[in-house]
mmCIF file of C-alpha atoms in Angstrom:
data_model
loop_
_atom_site.group_PDB
_atom_site.id
_atom_site.type_symbol
_atom_site.label_atom_id
_atom_site.label_comp_id
_atom_site.label_asym_id
_atom_site.label_seq_id
_atom_site.Cartn_x
_atom_site.Cartn_y
_atom_site.Cartn_z
ATOM 1 C CA UNK L 1 -5.342 1.282 -0.983
ATOM 2 C CA UNK L 2 -5.362 1.139 2.778
ATOM 3 C CA UNK L 3 -2.879 2.118 5.300
ATOM 4 C CA UNK L 4 -1.217 -1.158 6.746
ATOM 5 C CA UNK L 5 -1.470 0.255 10.370
ATOM 6 C CA UNK L 6 -4.724 2.005 10.663
ATOM 7 C CA UNK L 7 -6.576 0.149 7.948
ATOM 8 C CA UNK L 8 -7.986 3.498 6.604
ATOM 9 C CA UNK L 9 -8.224 4.133 2.927
ATOM 10 C CA UNK L 10 -5.372 6.495 1.611
ATOM 11 C CA UNK L 11 -4.915 7.948 -1.724
ATOM 12 C CA UNK L 12 -1.864 7.064 -3.851
ATOM 13 C CA UNK L 13 -0.194 10.355 -4.917
ATOM 14 C CA UNK L 14 0.251 10.057 -8.688
ATOM 15 C CA UNK L 15 2.074 12.458 -10.951
ATOM 16 C CA UNK L 16 -0.091 14.370 -13.402
ATOM 17 C CA UNK L 17 2.698 16.182 -15.474
ATOM 18 C CA UNK L 18 6.198 15.332 -16.646
ATOM 19 C CA UNK L 19 5.270 11.635 -17.170
ATOM 20 C CA UNK L 20 4.720 8.780 -19.649
ATOM 21 C CA UNK L 21 1.601 6.982 -18.849
ATOM 22 C CA UNK L 22 1.221 3.447 -20.512
ATOM 23 C CA UNK L 23 -2.193 2.206 -21.165
ATOM 24 C CA UNK L 24 -4.195 -0.613 -23.013
ATOM 25 C CA UNK L 25 -7.393 -0.431 -24.770
ATOM 26 C CA UNK L 26 -8.506 -4.023 -24.188
ATOM 27 C CA UNK L 27 -11.510 -4.111 -26.558
ATOM 28 C CA UNK L 28 -9.428 -3.124 -29.481
ATOM 29 C CA UNK L 29 -6.316 -4.959 -28.366
ATOM 30 C CA UNK L 30 -4.062 -1.930 -28.425
ATOM 31 C CA UNK L 31 -1.224 -0.720 -26.386
ATOM 32 C CA UNK L 32 -0.117 2.886 -26.001
ATOM 33 C CA UNK L 33 1.686 5.629 -24.211
ATOM 34 C CA UNK L 34 0.724 9.018 -23.347
ATOM 35 C CA UNK L 35 3.415 11.660 -22.724
ATOM 36 C CA UNK L 36 2.793 15.035 -20.946
ATOM 37 C CA UNK L 37 5.787 17.319 -20.234
ATOM 38 C CA UNK L 38 5.831 20.751 -18.594
ATOM 39 C CA UNK L 39 8.866 21.776 -16.340
ATOM 40 C CA UNK L 40 10.994 18.992 -17.906
ATOM 41 C CA UNK L 41 10.726 20.237 -21.454
ATOM 42 C CA UNK L 42 10.786 23.941 -20.453
ATOM 43 C CA UNK L 43 13.957 23.346 -18.711
ATOM 44 C CA UNK L 44 15.544 21.680 -21.614
ATOM 45 C CA UNK L 45 14.381 24.276 -24.196
ATOM 46 C CA UNK L 46 15.184 27.233 -21.771
ATOM 47 C CA UNK L 47 18.808 26.294 -21.319
ATOM 48 C CA UNK L 48 19.485 27.679 -24.776
ATOM 49 C CA UNK L 49 18.325 30.820 -26.655
ATOM 50 C CA UNK L 50 16.808 28.860 -29.498
ATOM 51 C CA UNK L 51 14.538 30.593 -32.034
ATOM 52 C CA UNK L 52 10.947 29.579 -31.625
ATOM 53 C CA UNK L 53 10.767 27.076 -34.607
ATOM 54 C CA UNK L 54 13.802 25.327 -33.240
ATOM 55 C CA UNK L 55 12.348 25.125 -29.754
ATOM 56 C CA UNK L 56 9.248 23.514 -31.293
ATOM 57 C CA UNK L 57 11.122 21.067 -33.178
ATOM 58 C CA UNK L 58 13.338 19.999 -30.323
ATOM 59 C CA UNK L 59 10.373 19.789 -28.112
ATOM 60 C CA UNK L 60 8.800 17.380 -30.532
ATOM 61 C CA UNK L 61 11.912 15.332 -30.451
ATOM 62 C CA UNK L 62 11.987 15.253 -26.593
ATOM 63 C CA UNK L 63 8.227 14.154 -26.479
ATOM 64 C CA UNK L 64 9.042 11.448 -29.225
ATOM 65 C CA UNK L 65 12.082 10.059 -27.222
ATOM 66 C CA UNK L 66 9.942 10.073 -24.049
ATOM 67 C CA UNK L 67 7.325 7.876 -25.692
ATOM 68 C CA UNK L 68 10.086 5.494 -27.060
ATOM 69 C CA UNK L 69 12.418 5.484 -24.130
ATOM 70 C CA UNK L 70 9.491 4.616 -21.673
ATOM 71 C CA UNK L 71 9.363 1.135 -23.198
ATOM 72 C CA UNK L 72 12.787 0.252 -21.801
ATOM 73 C CA UNK L 73 12.461 -2.078 -18.980
ATOM 74 C CA UNK L 74 15.980 -2.122 -17.606
ATOM 75 C CA UNK L 75 18.908 0.090 -17.195
ATOM 76 C CA UNK L 76 20.237 1.791 -20.184
ATOM 77 C CA UNK L 77 19.394 4.697 -22.449
ATOM 78 C CA UNK L 78 17.659 5.601 -25.729
ATOM 79 C CA UNK L 79 19.478 8.101 -28.050
ATOM 80 C CA UNK L 80 17.522 9.758 -30.700
ATOM 81 C CA UNK L 81 19.623 11.622 -33.347
ATOM 82 C CA UNK L 82 18.533 13.473 -36.533
ATOM 83 C CA UNK L 83 21.268 14.374 -38.942
ATOM 84 C CA UNK L 84 20.061 16.443 -41.826
ATOM 85 C CA UNK L 85 21.145 18.873 -44.697
ATOM 86 C CA UNK L 86 18.536 21.379 -43.449
ATOM 87 C CA UNK L 87 18.747 24.541 -41.401
ATOM 88 C CA UNK L 88 18.445 22.297 -38.206
ATOM 89 C CA UNK L 89 21.391 19.975 -39.047
ATOM 90 C CA UNK L 90 21.421 18.125 -35.830
ATOM 91 C CA UNK L 91 19.005 17.022 -33.069
ATOM 92 C CA UNK L 92 20.102 14.776 -30.168
ATOM 93 C CA UNK L 93 17.824 13.622 -27.244
ATOM 94 C CA UNK L 94 18.938 11.188 -24.541
ATOM 95 C CA UNK L 95 16.460 9.325 -22.423
ATOM 96 C CA UNK L 96 18.133 7.522 -19.471
ATOM 97 C CA UNK L 97 16.067 4.889 -17.583
ATOM 98 C CA UNK L 98 13.987 5.487 -15.544
ATOM 99 C CA UNK L 99 13.000 8.839 -17.016
ATOM 100 C CA UNK L 100 15.978 11.367 -17.164
ATOM 101 C CA UNK L 101 16.186 13.396 -20.327
ATOM 102 C CA UNK L 102 18.525 15.887 -21.926
ATOM 103 C CA UNK L 103 18.767 17.396 -25.544
ATOM 104 C CA UNK L 104 20.053 19.902 -27.800
ATOM 105 C CA UNK L 105 19.853 21.191 -31.297
ATOM 106 C CA UNK L 106 22.419 22.654 -33.808
ATOM 107 C CA UNK L 107 21.240 25.063 -36.460
ATOM 108 C CA UNK L 108 22.356 27.698 -39.114
ATOM 109 C CA UNK L 109 20.931 30.933 -38.130
ATOM 110 C CA UNK L 110 21.141 32.583 -41.543
ATOM 111 C CA UNK L 111 19.336 29.696 -43.317
ATOM 112 C CA UNK L 112 16.724 29.637 -40.681
ATOM 113 C CA UNK L 113 16.049 33.374 -41.150
ATOM 114 C CA UNK L 114 15.719 32.864 -44.816
ATOM 115 C CA UNK L 115 12.909 30.425 -44.315
ATOM 116 C CA UNK L 116 10.541 33.061 -43.156
ATOM 117 C CA UNK L 117 7.476 32.618 -40.839
ATOM 118 C CA UNK L 118 6.218 29.578 -42.569
ATOM 119 C CA UNK L 119 9.382 27.471 -42.814
ATOM 120 C CA UNK L 120 8.857 25.019 -40.073
ATOM 121 C CA UNK L 121 8.225 22.155 -42.501
ATOM 122 C CA UNK L 122 11.599 22.633 -44.087
ATOM 123 C CA UNK L 123 13.706 22.766 -40.900
ATOM 124 C CA UNK L 124 14.954 19.254 -41.278
ATOM 125 C CA UNK L 125 15.617 18.725 -44.922
ATOM 126 C CA UNK L 126 17.062 15.383 -45.985
ATOM 127 C CA UNK L 127 18.994 13.045 -43.842
ATOM 128 C CA UNK L 128 18.318 10.299 -41.374
ATOM 129 C CA UNK L 129 16.782 9.597 -38.062
ATOM 130 C CA UNK L 130 18.571 7.100 -35.783
ATOM 131 C CA UNK L 131 17.316 5.659 -32.623
ATOM 132 C CA UNK L 132 19.914 3.722 -30.571
ATOM 133 C CA UNK L 133 19.267 1.600 -27.520
ATOM 134 C CA UNK L 134 22.387 1.413 -25.358
ATOM 135 C CA UNK L 135 22.241 -1.033 -22.382
ATOM 136 C CA UNK L 136 25.726 -0.483 -21.209
ATOM 137 C CA UNK L 137 29.320 -1.722 -21.812
ATOM 138 C CA UNK L 138 28.544 -5.406 -21.671
ATOM 139 C CA UNK L 139 25.406 -5.342 -23.880
ATOM 140 C CA UNK L 140 25.220 -5.011 -27.619
ATOM 141 C CA UNK L 141 23.779 -1.897 -29.014
ATOM 142 C CA UNK L 142 20.643 -1.659 -31.110
ATOM 143 C CA UNK L 143 20.135 0.881 -33.779
ATOM 144 C CA UNK L 144 17.189 1.598 -36.135
ATOM 145 C CA UNK L 145 17.792 4.070 -38.990
ATOM 146 C CA UNK L 146 15.077 5.641 -41.122
ATOM 147 C CA UNK L 147 15.454 8.280 -43.859
ATOM 148 C CA UNK L 148 14.397 11.961 -43.359
ATOM 149 C CA UNK L 149 13.164 13.251 -46.819
ATOM 150 C CA UNK L 150 11.798 16.538 -45.988
ATOM 151 C CA UNK L 151 9.351 14.704 -43.537
ATOM 152 C CA UNK L 152 8.414 15.531 -40.083
ATOM 153 C CA UNK L 153 9.590 13.655 -37.010
ATOM 154 C CA UNK L 154 6.102 12.202 -36.649
ATOM 155 C CA UNK L 155 6.261 10.724 -40.283
ATOM 156 C CA UNK L 156 9.834 9.488 -39.793
ATOM 157 C CA UNK L 157 8.854 7.770 -36.497
ATOM 158 C CA UNK L 158 5.952 6.083 -38.244
ATOM 159 C CA UNK L 159 8.285 4.808 -40.939
ATOM 160 C CA UNK L 160 10.529 3.530 -38.126
ATOM 161 C CA UNK L 161 7.680 1.561 -36.448
ATOM 162 C CA UNK L 162 6.610 0.086 -39.741
ATOM 163 C CA UNK L 163 10.134 -1.097 -40.647
ATOM 164 C CA UNK L 164 11.596 -2.171 -37.232
ATOM 165 C CA UNK L 165 8.488 -3.369 -35.240
ATOM 166 C CA UNK L 166 6.082 -3.999 -38.098
ATOM 167 C CA UNK L 167 3.223 -2.971 -36.043
ATOM 168 C CA UNK L 168 0.367 -0.757 -37.202
ATOM 169 C CA UNK L 169 1.064 2.570 -35.312
ATOM 170 C CA UNK L 170 -0.391 5.882 -34.734
ATOM 171 C CA UNK L 171 1.668 8.915 -33.265
ATOM 172 C CA UNK L 172 0.842 12.576 -32.478
ATOM 173 C CA UNK L 173 3.200 15.250 -31.080
ATOM 174 C CA UNK L 174 2.314 18.564 -29.932
ATOM 175 C CA UNK L 175 4.490 21.519 -28.670
ATOM 176 C CA UNK L 176 3.587 25.074 -27.635
ATOM 177 C CA UNK L 177 4.288 27.819 -25.218
ATOM 178 C CA UNK L 178 1.920 28.072 -22.421
ATOM 179 C CA UNK L 179 1.217 30.982 -20.205
ATOM 180 C CA UNK L 180 1.654 30.036 -16.473
ATOM 181 C CA UNK L 181 -0.218 32.337 -14.116
ATOM 182 C CA UNK L 182 1.634 33.236 -10.875
ATOM 183 C CA UNK L 183 0.843 34.911 -7.690
ATOM 184 C CA UNK L 184 -0.275 38.537 -7.579
ATOM 185 C CA UNK L 185 -1.464 38.305 -11.184
ATOM 186 C CA UNK L 186 2.277 37.670 -12.301
ATOM 187 C CA UNK L 187 3.334 34.784 -14.683
ATOM 188 C CA UNK L 188 5.226 33.962 -17.698
ATOM 189 C CA UNK L 189 5.444 31.855 -20.789
ATOM 190 C CA UNK L 190 6.767 28.230 -20.496
ATOM 191 C CA UNK L 191 7.005 25.452 -22.915
ATOM 192 C CA UNK L 192 4.950 22.334 -23.019
ATOM 193 C CA UNK L 193 5.055 19.144 -25.062
ATOM 194 C CA UNK L 194 2.925 15.983 -25.241
ATOM 195 C CA UNK L 195 2.602 12.917 -27.392
ATOM 196 C CA UNK L 196 0.302 10.017 -27.899
ATOM 197 C CA UNK L 197 1.566 6.574 -29.363
ATOM 198 C CA UNK L 198 -0.996 3.747 -30.063
ATOM 199 C CA UNK L 199 0.065 0.341 -31.460
ATOM 200 C CA UNK L 200 -1.994 -2.614 -32.361
ATOM 201 C CA UNK L 201 -1.168 -5.892 -30.620
ATOM 202 C CA UNK L 202 -0.485 -8.923 -32.675
ATOM 203 C CA UNK L 203 -2.177 -12.234 -31.545
ATOM 204 C CA UNK L 204 -0.025 -15.491 -31.492
ATOM 205 C CA UNK L 205 -1.455 -18.475 -33.359
ATOM 206 C CA UNK L 206 -3.884 -16.591 -35.587
ATOM 207 C CA UNK L 207 -6.664 -16.374 -33.076
ATOM 208 C CA UNK L 208 -8.038 -13.272 -34.732
ATOM 209 C CA UNK L 209 -9.160 -13.028 -38.303
ATOM 210 C CA UNK L 210 -7.493 -10.563 -40.656
ATOM 211 C CA UNK L 211 -10.756 -8.708 -40.913
ATOM 212 C CA UNK L 212 -11.339 -8.431 -37.216
ATOM 213 C CA UNK L 213 -7.710 -7.434 -36.671
ATOM 214 C CA UNK L 214 -8.062 -4.652 -39.221
ATOM 215 C CA UNK L 215 -11.521 -3.515 -37.883
ATOM 216 C CA UNK L 216 -10.113 -3.381 -34.329
ATOM 217 C CA UNK L 217 -7.085 -1.142 -35.613
ATOM 218 C CA UNK L 218 -9.321 1.075 -37.705
ATOM 219 C CA UNK L 219 -11.605 1.745 -34.743
ATOM 220 C CA UNK L 220 -8.700 2.390 -32.353
ATOM 221 C CA UNK L 221 -6.892 4.574 -34.842
ATOM 222 C CA UNK L 222 -10.063 6.653 -35.465
ATOM 223 C CA UNK L 223 -10.450 7.291 -31.839
ATOM 224 C CA UNK L 224 -6.775 8.279 -31.443
ATOM 225 C CA UNK L 225 -6.864 10.653 -34.232
ATOM 226 C CA UNK L 226 -9.616 12.723 -32.557
ATOM 227 C CA UNK L 227 -7.066 13.889 -29.858
ATOM 228 C CA UNK L 228 -6.523 17.592 -30.014
ATOM 229 C CA UNK L 229 -3.055 19.332 -29.530
ATOM 230 C CA UNK L 230 -4.607 21.423 -26.698
ATOM 231 C CA UNK L 231 -5.567 18.243 -24.849
ATOM 232 C CA UNK L 232 -2.036 16.930 -25.017
ATOM 233 C CA UNK L 233 -0.685 20.206 -23.670
ATOM 234 C CA UNK L 234 -3.437 21.156 -21.159
ATOM 235 C CA UNK L 235 -1.804 21.003 -17.644
ATOM 236 C CA UNK L 236 -5.178 20.948 -16.037
ATOM 237 C CA UNK L 237 -6.261 17.880 -17.950
ATOM 238 C CA UNK L 238 -5.088 14.793 -16.019
ATOM 239 C CA UNK L 239 -3.674 12.029 -18.458
ATOM 240 C CA UNK L 240 -6.056 9.391 -17.010
ATOM 241 C CA UNK L 241 -8.995 11.599 -17.898
ATOM 242 C CA UNK L 242 -7.713 12.188 -21.459
ATOM 243 C CA UNK L 243 -7.342 8.494 -22.088
ATOM 244 C CA UNK L 244 -10.758 7.867 -20.760
ATOM 245 C CA UNK L 245 -12.017 10.560 -22.912
ATOM 246 C CA UNK L 246 -10.507 8.883 -25.983
ATOM 247 C CA UNK L 247 -10.932 5.220 -25.377
ATOM 248 C CA UNK L 248 -13.557 4.653 -22.653
ATOM 249 C CA UNK L 249 -15.554 2.551 -25.035
ATOM 250 C CA UNK L 250 -12.674 0.267 -25.598
ATOM 251 C CA UNK L 251 -12.146 -0.460 -21.711
ATOM 252 C CA UNK L 252 -8.964 1.519 -21.314
ATOM 253 C CA UNK L 253 -6.632 0.479 -18.523
ATOM 254 C CA UNK L 254 -3.709 2.503 -17.453
ATOM 255 C CA UNK L 255 -0.548 1.435 -15.852
ATOM 256 C CA UNK L 256 2.145 2.797 -13.599
ATOM 257 C CA UNK L 257 3.214 6.292 -14.722
ATOM 258 C CA UNK L 258 6.913 6.784 -15.597
ATOM 259 C CA UNK L 259 8.052 10.199 -14.263
ATOM 260 C CA UNK L 260 10.330 12.370 -16.311
ATOM 261 C CA UNK L 261 13.021 14.959 -15.326
ATOM 262 C CA UNK L 262 15.714 17.033 -16.993
ATOM 263 C CA UNK L 263 19.236 16.126 -16.208
ATOM 264 C CA UNK L 264 22.767 16.550 -17.623
ATOM 265 C CA UNK L 265 25.771 14.360 -16.956
ATOM 266 C CA UNK L 266 28.376 17.162 -17.399
ATOM 267 C CA UNK L 267 30.639 18.184 -14.633
ATOM 268 C CA UNK L 268 33.949 19.977 -14.227
ATOM 269 C CA UNK L 269 35.651 16.746 -13.555
ATOM 270 C CA UNK L 270 34.151 15.090 -16.664
ATOM 271 C CA UNK L 271 35.205 18.068 -18.939
ATOM 272 C CA UNK L 272 38.595 18.120 -17.473
ATOM 273 C CA UNK L 273 39.066 14.308 -18.309
ATOM 274 C CA UNK L 274 37.903 15.071 -21.886
ATOM 275 C CA UNK L 275 40.308 17.896 -22.346
ATOM 276 C CA UNK L 276 43.151 15.752 -21.346
ATOM 277 C CA UNK L 277 42.510 13.445 -24.270
ATOM 278 C CA UNK L 278 43.274 16.242 -26.708
ATOM 279 C CA UNK L 279 46.741 16.977 -27.992
ATOM 280 C CA UNK L 280 48.735 20.088 -26.873
ATOM 281 C CA UNK L 281 48.351 21.472 -30.314
ATOM 282 C CA UNK L 282 44.523 21.098 -30.301
ATOM 283 C CA UNK L 283 44.279 22.525 -26.904
ATOM 284 C CA UNK L 284 46.293 25.549 -28.002
ATOM 285 C CA UNK L 285 43.626 26.249 -30.490
ATOM 286 C CA UNK L 286 41.100 26.191 -27.993
ATOM 287 C CA UNK L 287 42.792 28.966 -25.946
ATOM 288 C CA UNK L 288 41.355 32.560 -26.386
ATOM 289 C CA UNK L 289 43.059 35.582 -24.619
ATOM 290 C CA UNK L 290 44.997 33.200 -22.387
ATOM 291 C CA UNK L 291 41.737 31.402 -21.151
ATOM 292 C CA UNK L 292 40.186 28.007 -21.874
ATOM 293 C CA UNK L 293 36.466 27.886 -21.659
ATOM 294 C CA UNK L 294 34.187 24.709 -22.570
ATOM 295 C CA UNK L 295 30.435 24.939 -22.933
ATOM 296 C CA UNK L 296 28.238 21.836 -22.465
ATOM 297 C CA UNK L 297 26.123 21.417 -25.600
ATOM 298 C CA UNK L 298 23.241 20.013 -23.587
ATOM 299 C CA UNK L 299 22.804 22.317 -20.499
ATOM 300 C CA UNK L 300 24.872 25.158 -21.741
ATOM 301 C CA UNK L 301 26.923 25.277 -18.515
ATOM 302 C CA UNK L 302 30.380 26.802 -19.067
ATOM 303 C CA UNK L 303 33.493 25.658 -17.343
ATOM 304 C CA UNK L 304 36.830 27.691 -17.072
ATOM 305 C CA UNK L 305 40.245 26.066 -16.954
ATOM 306 C CA UNK L 306 43.674 27.286 -16.793
ATOM 307 C CA UNK L 307 45.644 26.184 -19.933
ATOM 308 C CA UNK L 308 48.774 25.704 -17.846
ATOM 309 C CA UNK L 309 46.958 22.804 -16.033
ATOM 310 C CA UNK L 310 47.198 21.032 -19.408
ATOM 311 C CA UNK L 311 50.739 21.958 -20.176
ATOM 312 C CA UNK L 312 49.639 24.856 -22.692
ATOM 313 C CA UNK L 313 51.248 28.235 -22.372
#
């Protein structure tokens, strides 16, 4: 790109982290999205003192929601919610266009401890995974629901794509703690997450034979399956370089990156409005030692109110 005044070439500054990068592998006729999350997912997970297995699971949910939410073209939000009978009985992740995210998890500490060191696969148990697209007050909501039957989020998402979009899909999610070096040899451990979604395009009018369609998809999926978790998580590996590494033989092309950021919509005013909807009896039950405290489930911010302001003694 050139400067409009001087005519000299200038570089376009592109984000390399906390983003979703859409792409197309033209030779195989597949579309995809690559998510790389650093400070955003670390902020979300660090707001609560989650046990490590819960943080990993919620990190996967954040990466999955980023991949799905990035497909929204207009104002609105995507809400991912997993409700189960497992030790982690609730996961909620919001993606607000163009790329604001928040999330939280609810879990039973005693049941979690009973699982032991190798209990990650049993965190969710049985239940359902719901993905809701909310485009605002004047638009109808769309919701897709798939069962969770002791499966992972990746497997449940794959079922969702098969049922709702009926497109051959591949998805990989990765979450881990990463040591971030600092100045003077100092540093600390932070959370990172990543994800890759690849889907086969369908051709209108039957221009491609079923055999060619299947061959193209098998080839693209085989290439996608070679991606390693460390590649999705490596902050020094640019997303464009990773996609070229995976799909350069398929003439991969990337599109405009979608930046991601952590947010929360709570405020003292909003919490106060919520409290005014409760009855006096309900509010009395919330008062402890003459004080009324409310914590936000998403960002863990705590708000203090005087019960007398709500007519409660």
